[in-house]
Short mmCIF file of C-alpha atoms in Angstrom, two decimals:
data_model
loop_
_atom_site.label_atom_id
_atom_site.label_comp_id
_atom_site.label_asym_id
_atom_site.label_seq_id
_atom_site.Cartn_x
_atom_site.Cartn_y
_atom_site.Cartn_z
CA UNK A 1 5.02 16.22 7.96
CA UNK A 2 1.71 17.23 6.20
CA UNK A 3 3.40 20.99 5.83
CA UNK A 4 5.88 19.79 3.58
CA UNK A 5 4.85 20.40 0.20
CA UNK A 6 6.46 19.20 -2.94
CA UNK A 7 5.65 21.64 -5.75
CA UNK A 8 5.87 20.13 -9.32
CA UNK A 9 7.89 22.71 -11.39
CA UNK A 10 6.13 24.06 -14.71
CA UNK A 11 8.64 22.34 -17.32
CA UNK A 12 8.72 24.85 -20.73
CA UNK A 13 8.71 23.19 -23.90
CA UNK A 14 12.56 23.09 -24.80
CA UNK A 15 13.38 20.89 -21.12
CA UNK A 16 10.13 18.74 -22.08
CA UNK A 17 11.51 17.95 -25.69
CA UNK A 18 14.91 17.32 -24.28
CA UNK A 19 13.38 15.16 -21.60
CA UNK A 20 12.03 12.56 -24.01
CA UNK A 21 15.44 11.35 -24.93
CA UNK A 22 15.52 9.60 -21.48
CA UNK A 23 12.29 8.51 -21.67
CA UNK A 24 10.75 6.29 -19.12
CA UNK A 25 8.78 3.07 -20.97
CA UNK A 26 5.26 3.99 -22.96
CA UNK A 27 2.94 1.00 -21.56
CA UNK A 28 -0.34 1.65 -23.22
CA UNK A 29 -2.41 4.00 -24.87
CA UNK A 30 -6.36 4.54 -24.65
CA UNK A 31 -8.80 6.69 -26.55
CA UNK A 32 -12.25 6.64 -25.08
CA UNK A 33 -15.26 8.64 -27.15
CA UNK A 34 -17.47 10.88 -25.25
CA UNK A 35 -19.97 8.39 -25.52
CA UNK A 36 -17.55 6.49 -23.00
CA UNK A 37 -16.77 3.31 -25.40
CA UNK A 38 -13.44 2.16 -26.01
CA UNK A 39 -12.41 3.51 -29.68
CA UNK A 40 -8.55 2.54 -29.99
CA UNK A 41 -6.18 0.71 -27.76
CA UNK A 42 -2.75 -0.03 -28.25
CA UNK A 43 -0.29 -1.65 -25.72
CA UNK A 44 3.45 -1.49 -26.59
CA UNK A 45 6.13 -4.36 -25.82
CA UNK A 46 7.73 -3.63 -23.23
CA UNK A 47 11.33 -5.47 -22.44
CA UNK A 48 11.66 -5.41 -18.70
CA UNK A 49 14.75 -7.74 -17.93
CA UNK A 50 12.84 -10.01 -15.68
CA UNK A 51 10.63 -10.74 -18.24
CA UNK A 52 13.43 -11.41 -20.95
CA UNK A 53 15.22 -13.16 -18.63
CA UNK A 54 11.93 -15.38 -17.75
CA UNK A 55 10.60 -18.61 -19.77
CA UNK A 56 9.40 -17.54 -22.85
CA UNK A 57 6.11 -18.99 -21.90
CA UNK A 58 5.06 -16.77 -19.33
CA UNK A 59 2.80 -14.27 -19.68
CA UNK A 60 3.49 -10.33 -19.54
CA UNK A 61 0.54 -8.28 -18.72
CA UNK A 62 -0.82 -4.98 -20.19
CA UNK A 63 2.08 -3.37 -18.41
CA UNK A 64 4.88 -5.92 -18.84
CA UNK A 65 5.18 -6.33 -15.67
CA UNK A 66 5.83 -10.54 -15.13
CA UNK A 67 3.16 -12.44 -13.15
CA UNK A 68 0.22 -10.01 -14.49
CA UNK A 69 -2.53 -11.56 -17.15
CA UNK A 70 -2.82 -10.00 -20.55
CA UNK A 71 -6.29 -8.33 -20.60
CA UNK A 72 -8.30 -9.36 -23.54
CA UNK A 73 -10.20 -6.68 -25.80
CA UNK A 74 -13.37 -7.48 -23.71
CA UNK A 75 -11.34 -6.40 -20.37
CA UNK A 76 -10.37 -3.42 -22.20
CA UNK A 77 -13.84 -2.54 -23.01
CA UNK A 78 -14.80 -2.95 -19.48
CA UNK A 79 -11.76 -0.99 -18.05
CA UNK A 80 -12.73 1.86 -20.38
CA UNK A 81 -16.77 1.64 -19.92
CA UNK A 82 -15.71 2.03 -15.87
CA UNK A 83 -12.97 4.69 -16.35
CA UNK A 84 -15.55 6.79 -18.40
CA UNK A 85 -17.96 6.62 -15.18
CA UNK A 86 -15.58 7.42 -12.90
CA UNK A 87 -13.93 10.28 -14.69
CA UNK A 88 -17.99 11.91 -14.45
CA UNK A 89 -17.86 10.88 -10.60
CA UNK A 90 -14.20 12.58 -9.62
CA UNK A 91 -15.92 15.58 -11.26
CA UNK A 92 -18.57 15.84 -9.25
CA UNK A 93 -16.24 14.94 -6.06
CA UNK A 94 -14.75 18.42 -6.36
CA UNK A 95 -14.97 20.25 -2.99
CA UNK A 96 -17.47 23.28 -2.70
CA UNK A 97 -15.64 25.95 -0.36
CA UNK A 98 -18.68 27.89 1.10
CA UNK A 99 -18.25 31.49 0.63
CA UNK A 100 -20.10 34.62 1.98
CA UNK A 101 -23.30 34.73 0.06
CA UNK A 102 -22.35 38.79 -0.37
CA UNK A 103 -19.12 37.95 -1.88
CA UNK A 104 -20.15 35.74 -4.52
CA UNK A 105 -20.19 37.47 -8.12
CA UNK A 106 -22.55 34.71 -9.36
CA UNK A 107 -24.59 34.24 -6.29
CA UNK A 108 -23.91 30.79 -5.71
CA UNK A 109 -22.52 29.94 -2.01
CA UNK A 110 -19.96 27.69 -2.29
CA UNK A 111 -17.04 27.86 -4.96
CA UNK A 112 -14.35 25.71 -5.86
CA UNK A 113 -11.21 25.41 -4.91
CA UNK A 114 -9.17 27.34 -8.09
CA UNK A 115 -12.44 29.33 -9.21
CA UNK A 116 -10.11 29.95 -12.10
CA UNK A 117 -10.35 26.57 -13.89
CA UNK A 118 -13.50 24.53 -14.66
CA UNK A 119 -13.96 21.44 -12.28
CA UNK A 120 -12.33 18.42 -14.21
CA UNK A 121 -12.05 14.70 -14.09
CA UNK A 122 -9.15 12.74 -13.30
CA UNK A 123 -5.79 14.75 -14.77
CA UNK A 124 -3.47 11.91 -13.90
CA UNK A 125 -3.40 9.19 -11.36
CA UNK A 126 -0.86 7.18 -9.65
CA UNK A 127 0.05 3.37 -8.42
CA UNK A 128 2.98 1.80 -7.20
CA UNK A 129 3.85 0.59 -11.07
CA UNK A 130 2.25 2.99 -13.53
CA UNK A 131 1.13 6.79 -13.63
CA UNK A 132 -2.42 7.58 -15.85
CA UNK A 133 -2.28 10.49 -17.47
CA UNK A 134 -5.42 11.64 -18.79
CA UNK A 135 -6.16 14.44 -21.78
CA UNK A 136 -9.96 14.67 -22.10
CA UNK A 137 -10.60 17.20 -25.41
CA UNK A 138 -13.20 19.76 -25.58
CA UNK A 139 -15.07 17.60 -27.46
CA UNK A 140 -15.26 14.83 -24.47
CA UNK A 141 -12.90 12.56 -26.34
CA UNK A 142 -10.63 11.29 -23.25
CA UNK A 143 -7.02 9.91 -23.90
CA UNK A 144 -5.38 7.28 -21.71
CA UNK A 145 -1.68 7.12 -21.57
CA UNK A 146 0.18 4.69 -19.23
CA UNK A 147 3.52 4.89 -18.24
CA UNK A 148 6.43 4.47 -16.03
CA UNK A 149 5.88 6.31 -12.60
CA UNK A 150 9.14 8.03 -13.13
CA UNK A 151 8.47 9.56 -16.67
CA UNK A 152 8.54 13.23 -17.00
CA UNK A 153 6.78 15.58 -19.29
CA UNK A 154 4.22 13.19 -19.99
CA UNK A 155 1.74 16.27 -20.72
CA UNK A 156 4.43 16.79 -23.56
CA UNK A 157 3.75 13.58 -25.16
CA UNK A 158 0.21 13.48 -24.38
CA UNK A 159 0.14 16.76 -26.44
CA UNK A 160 2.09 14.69 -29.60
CA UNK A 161 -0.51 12.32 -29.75
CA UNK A 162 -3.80 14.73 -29.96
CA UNK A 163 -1.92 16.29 -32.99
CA UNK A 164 -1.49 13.18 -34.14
CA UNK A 165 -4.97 12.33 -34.17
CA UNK A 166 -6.27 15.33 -35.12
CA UNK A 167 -3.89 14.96 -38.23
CA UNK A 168 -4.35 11.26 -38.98
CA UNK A 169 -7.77 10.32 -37.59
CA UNK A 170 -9.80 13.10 -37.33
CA UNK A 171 -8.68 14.98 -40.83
CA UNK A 172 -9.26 11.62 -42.36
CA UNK A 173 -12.38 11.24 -44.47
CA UNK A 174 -13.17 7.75 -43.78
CA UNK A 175 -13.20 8.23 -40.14
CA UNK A 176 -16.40 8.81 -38.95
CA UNK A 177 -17.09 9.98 -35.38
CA UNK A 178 -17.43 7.66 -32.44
CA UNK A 179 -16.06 5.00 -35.17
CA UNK A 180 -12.87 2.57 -33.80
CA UNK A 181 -9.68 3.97 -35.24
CA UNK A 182 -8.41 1.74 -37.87
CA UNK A 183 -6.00 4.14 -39.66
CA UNK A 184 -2.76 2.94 -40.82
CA UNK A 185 -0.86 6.39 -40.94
CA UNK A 186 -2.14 7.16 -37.51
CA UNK A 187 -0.55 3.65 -35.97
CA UNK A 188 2.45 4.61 -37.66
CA UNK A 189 3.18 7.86 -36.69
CA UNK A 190 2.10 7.36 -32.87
CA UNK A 191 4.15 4.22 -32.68
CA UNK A 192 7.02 6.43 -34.11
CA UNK A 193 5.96 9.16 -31.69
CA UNK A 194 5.81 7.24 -28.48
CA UNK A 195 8.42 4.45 -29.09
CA UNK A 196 11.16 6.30 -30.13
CA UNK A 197 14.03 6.93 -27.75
CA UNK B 1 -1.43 22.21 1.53
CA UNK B 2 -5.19 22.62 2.21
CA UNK B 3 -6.94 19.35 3.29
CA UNK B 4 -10.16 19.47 2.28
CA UNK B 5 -11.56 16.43 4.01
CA UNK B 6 -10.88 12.94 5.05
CA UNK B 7 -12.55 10.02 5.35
CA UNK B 8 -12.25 6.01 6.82
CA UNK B 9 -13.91 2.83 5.42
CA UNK B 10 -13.91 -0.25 6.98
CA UNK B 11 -13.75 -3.44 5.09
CA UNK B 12 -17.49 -3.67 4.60
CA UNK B 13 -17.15 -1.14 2.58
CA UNK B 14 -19.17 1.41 5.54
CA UNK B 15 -18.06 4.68 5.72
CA UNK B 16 -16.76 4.81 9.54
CA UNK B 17 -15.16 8.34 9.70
CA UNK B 18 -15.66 11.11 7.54
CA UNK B 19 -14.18 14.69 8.70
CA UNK B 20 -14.68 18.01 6.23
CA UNK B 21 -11.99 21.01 7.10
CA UNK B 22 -14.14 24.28 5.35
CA UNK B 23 -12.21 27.49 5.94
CA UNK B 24 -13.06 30.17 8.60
CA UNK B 25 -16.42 30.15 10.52
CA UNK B 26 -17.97 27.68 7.98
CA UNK B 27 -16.13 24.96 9.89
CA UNK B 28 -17.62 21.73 10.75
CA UNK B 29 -17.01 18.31 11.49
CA UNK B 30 -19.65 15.45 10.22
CA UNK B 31 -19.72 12.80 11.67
CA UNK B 32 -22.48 10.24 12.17
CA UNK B 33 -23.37 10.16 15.79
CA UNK B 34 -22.40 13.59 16.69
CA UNK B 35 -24.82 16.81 16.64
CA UNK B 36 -23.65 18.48 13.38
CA UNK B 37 -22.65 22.09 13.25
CA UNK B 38 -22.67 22.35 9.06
CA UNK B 39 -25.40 25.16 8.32
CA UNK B 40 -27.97 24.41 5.25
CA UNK B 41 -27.39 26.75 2.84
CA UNK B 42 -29.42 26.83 0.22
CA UNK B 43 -27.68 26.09 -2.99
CA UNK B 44 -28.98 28.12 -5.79
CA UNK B 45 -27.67 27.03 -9.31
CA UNK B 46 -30.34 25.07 -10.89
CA UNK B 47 -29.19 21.90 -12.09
CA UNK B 48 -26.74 21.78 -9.05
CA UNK B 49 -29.20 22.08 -6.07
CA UNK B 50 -30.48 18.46 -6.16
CA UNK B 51 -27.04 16.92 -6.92
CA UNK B 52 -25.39 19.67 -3.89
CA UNK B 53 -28.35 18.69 -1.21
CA UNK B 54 -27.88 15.39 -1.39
CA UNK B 55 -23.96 15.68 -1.44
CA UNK B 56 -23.31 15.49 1.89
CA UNK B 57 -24.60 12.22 2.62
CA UNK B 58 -23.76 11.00 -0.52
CA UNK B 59 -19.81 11.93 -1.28
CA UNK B 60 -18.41 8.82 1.29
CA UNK B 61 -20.42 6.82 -1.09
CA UNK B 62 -19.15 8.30 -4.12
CA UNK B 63 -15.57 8.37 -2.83
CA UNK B 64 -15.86 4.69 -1.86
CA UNK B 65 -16.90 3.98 -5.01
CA UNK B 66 -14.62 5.77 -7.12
CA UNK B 67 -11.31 4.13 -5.05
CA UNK B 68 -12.88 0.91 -5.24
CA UNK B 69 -13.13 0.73 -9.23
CA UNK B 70 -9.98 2.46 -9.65
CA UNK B 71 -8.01 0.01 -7.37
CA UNK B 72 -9.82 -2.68 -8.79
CA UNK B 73 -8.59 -1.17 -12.44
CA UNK B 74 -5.07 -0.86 -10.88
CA UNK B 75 -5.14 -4.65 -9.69
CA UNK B 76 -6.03 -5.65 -13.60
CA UNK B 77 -3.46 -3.65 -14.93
CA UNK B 78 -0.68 -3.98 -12.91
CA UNK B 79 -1.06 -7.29 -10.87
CA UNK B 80 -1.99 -8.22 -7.50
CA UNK B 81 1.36 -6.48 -6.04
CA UNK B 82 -0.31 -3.02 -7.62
CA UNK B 83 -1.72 -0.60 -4.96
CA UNK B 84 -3.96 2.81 -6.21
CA UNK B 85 -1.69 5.79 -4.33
CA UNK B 86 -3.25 9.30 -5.77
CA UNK B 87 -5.25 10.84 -8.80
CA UNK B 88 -5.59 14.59 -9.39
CA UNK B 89 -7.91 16.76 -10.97
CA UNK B 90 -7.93 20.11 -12.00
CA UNK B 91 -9.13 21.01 -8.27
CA UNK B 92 -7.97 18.90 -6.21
CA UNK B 93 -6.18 16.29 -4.87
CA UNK B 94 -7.27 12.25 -3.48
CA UNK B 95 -5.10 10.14 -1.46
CA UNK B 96 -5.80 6.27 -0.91
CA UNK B 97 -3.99 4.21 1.74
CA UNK B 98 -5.34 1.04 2.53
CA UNK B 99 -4.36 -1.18 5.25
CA UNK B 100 -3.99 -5.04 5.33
CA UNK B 101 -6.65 -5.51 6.96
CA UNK B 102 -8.53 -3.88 4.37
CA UNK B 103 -9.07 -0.58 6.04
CA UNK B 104 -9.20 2.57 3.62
CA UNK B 105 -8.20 6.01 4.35
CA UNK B 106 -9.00 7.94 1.64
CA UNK B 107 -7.90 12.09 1.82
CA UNK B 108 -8.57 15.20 -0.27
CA UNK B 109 -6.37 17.73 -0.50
CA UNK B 110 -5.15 21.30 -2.81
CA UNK B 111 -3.62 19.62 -6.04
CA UNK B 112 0.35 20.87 -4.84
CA UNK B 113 0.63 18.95 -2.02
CA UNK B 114 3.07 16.11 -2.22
CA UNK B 115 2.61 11.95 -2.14
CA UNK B 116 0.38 11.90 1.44
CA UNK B 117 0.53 7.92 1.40
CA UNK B 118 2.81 8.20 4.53
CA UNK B 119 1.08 11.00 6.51
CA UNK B 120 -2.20 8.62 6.00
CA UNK B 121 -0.41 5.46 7.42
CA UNK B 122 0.69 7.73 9.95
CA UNK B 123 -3.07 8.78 10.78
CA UNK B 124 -3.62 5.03 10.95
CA UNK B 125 -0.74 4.17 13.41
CA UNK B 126 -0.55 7.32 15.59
CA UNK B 127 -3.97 8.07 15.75
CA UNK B 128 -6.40 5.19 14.56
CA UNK B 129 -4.08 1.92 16.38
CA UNK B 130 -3.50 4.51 19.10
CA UNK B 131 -7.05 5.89 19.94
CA UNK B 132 -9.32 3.36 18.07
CA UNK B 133 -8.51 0.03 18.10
CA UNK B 134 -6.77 0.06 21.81
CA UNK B 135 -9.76 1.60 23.37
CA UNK B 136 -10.89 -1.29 25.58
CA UNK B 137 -14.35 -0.16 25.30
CA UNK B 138 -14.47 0.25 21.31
CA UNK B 139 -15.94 -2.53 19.48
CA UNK B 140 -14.48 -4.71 16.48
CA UNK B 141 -16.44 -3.24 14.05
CA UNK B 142 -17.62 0.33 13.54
CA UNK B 143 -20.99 0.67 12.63
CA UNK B 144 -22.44 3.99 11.66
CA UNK B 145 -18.44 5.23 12.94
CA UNK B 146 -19.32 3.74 16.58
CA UNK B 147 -16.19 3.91 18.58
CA UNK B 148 -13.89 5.71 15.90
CA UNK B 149 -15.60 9.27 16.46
CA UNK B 150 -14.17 9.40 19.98
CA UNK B 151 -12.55 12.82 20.92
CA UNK B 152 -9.17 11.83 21.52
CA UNK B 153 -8.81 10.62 18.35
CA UNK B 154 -10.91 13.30 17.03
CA UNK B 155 -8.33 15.54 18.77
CA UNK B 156 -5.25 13.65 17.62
CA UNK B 157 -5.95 13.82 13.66
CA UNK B 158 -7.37 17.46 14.09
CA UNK B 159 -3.40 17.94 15.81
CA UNK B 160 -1.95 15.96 12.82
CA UNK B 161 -3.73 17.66 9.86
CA UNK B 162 -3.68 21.47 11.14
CA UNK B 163 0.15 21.12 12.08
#
């Protein structure tokens, strides 16, 4: 059983772009600074049919699933403080493969895994009702996208909303580093961006 | 699919098993009451040394603690029903399976392999039921991995993991 391995395929561009016509639900987005505070969240309404079906009092969580509680902006600021944290720990989680010390161009003893990318935090991570995907910048800005499990190509749309933000937020004047995100254009075109289907 | 290593928490949040697969002669199994084989090396990049000297005590801890706040983030966002499966990184790999009686298997392996939430609930019902908890002379609890690091089921996941 634990030979069998299930290689994700590489999608190119042109299969991405065509996959977001089917698109999966968009349950929330998340930009965390580098300083690891919460500096935009938006959740979008999701219309599961048990929920439309359900009394219109009941609450629909973050992820419109029925029966969950809505977080509040203080749970959001908690959920991002702790993410930040252990984004820095899954780093430093990365296994050390101990090598020859002869072999070892930089002398160290150990390297990682895929010596040819940098250790990283959390990429993506999965329950039984939502995938994370997670697009930290250069810069240390991380982005938190939730969605349905069976989305594809959310790398693709991940990649929509950094140029978004560096067109909208980060090109805008009145924006000032570290600052929550209160730009009209920007809610605009990302809502267009990730609602659209 | 490389495994890289594998560990079991009970539900007092104790590391009880914890099992490192390193390639070729480097080899070594760590567990708690069991003469270790891992050679020191010394680790000689700076900022690193502290954080890689203390790393091999320290990682159950770290793993613990990293599937505990993201399953407690999965519970807020997706309800009580919600259960933390896998995250990724750019290296590697982490699988959670938890049982309900709050057991945790946690394993790390290459960043292809598949979902491994059934080959870890296989671990725990071919090799932890089997070898663990029907041992007559294992006790309820594990402390410091007490009756878990027994060689059959030492031998058993070893069987599972390489095949």
């Amino acid at each position: 059983m634990l030979t069998k391995c299930f290689r994700s395929l590489p999608f190119d561009n042109l299969s991405g772009l065509r996959g977001l016509s089917v698109l999966g639900p968009v349950f929330a987005l998340l930009i965390i600074s580098k300083a690891g505070s919460l500096i935009f969240h938006r959740t979008f309404p999701t219309s599961t049919p048990g929920a439309a079906a359900g009394p219109p009092g009941q609450t629909v969580g973050t992820l419109g699933l029925p029966g969950t509680s809505t977080l509040t902006t203080n749970d959001y600021l908690v959920l991002a403080g702790t993410f930040h944290g252990v984004h820095a720990i899954t780093r430093s989680l990365t296994p050390k493969i101990p090598v020859a010390p002869s072999a070892g161009s930089s002398g160290r003893s150990w390297t990682y895994p895929d010596p040819t990318v940098p250790a990283s935090g959390i990429e993506s991570m999965e329950s039984s009702f939502f995938r994370l995907t997670v697009f930290q910048t250069l810069s240390g800005t991380k982005f938190l996208l939730f969605t349905d499990p069976s989305m594809p190509n959310t790398d693709v749309l991940m990649k929509g909303v950094y140029e978004r933000y560096a067109d909208f937020v980060c090109k805008n004047p009145f924006w000032q580093m570290e600052m929550p995100i209160r730009i009209d254009a920007w809610e605009r075109s990302m809502n267009q961006w990730l609602t659209r289907r | 699919m490389v495994v890289y290593s594998f560990y079991i928490f009970d539900r007092h949040a104790a590391c009880i098993y914890k099992k490192t697969w390193l390639p070729s002669s480097f080899s070594s199994s760590v567990t708690p009451a069991r003469p270790s084989s891992q050679p020191s090396q010394p680790y000689v990049n700076g900022g690193l040394q502290a954080r890689a000297a203390l790393s091999a005590d320290n990682d159950a801890k770290l793993v613990f603690g990293t599937v505990f706040s993201l399953r407690t983030m999965v519970r807020k966002l997706g309800g009580e029903d919600d259960s933390f499966l896998s995250y990724r990184t750019s290296q590697y790999k982490l699988h959670y399976y938890e049982t309900p009686t709050n057991i945790k298997f946690v394993m790390l392996t290459d960043t292809k392999s598949g979902s491994m939430r059934i080959a870890l609930q296989q671990i725990y019902v071919n090799c932890y039921v089997e070898y663990v908890v029907k041992n007559p002379l294992s006790p309820v609890e594990h402390p410091g991995g007490l009756g878990v690091n027994n060689e059959l089921f030492e031998a058993s996941l070893e069987q599972f993991v390489v095949c």
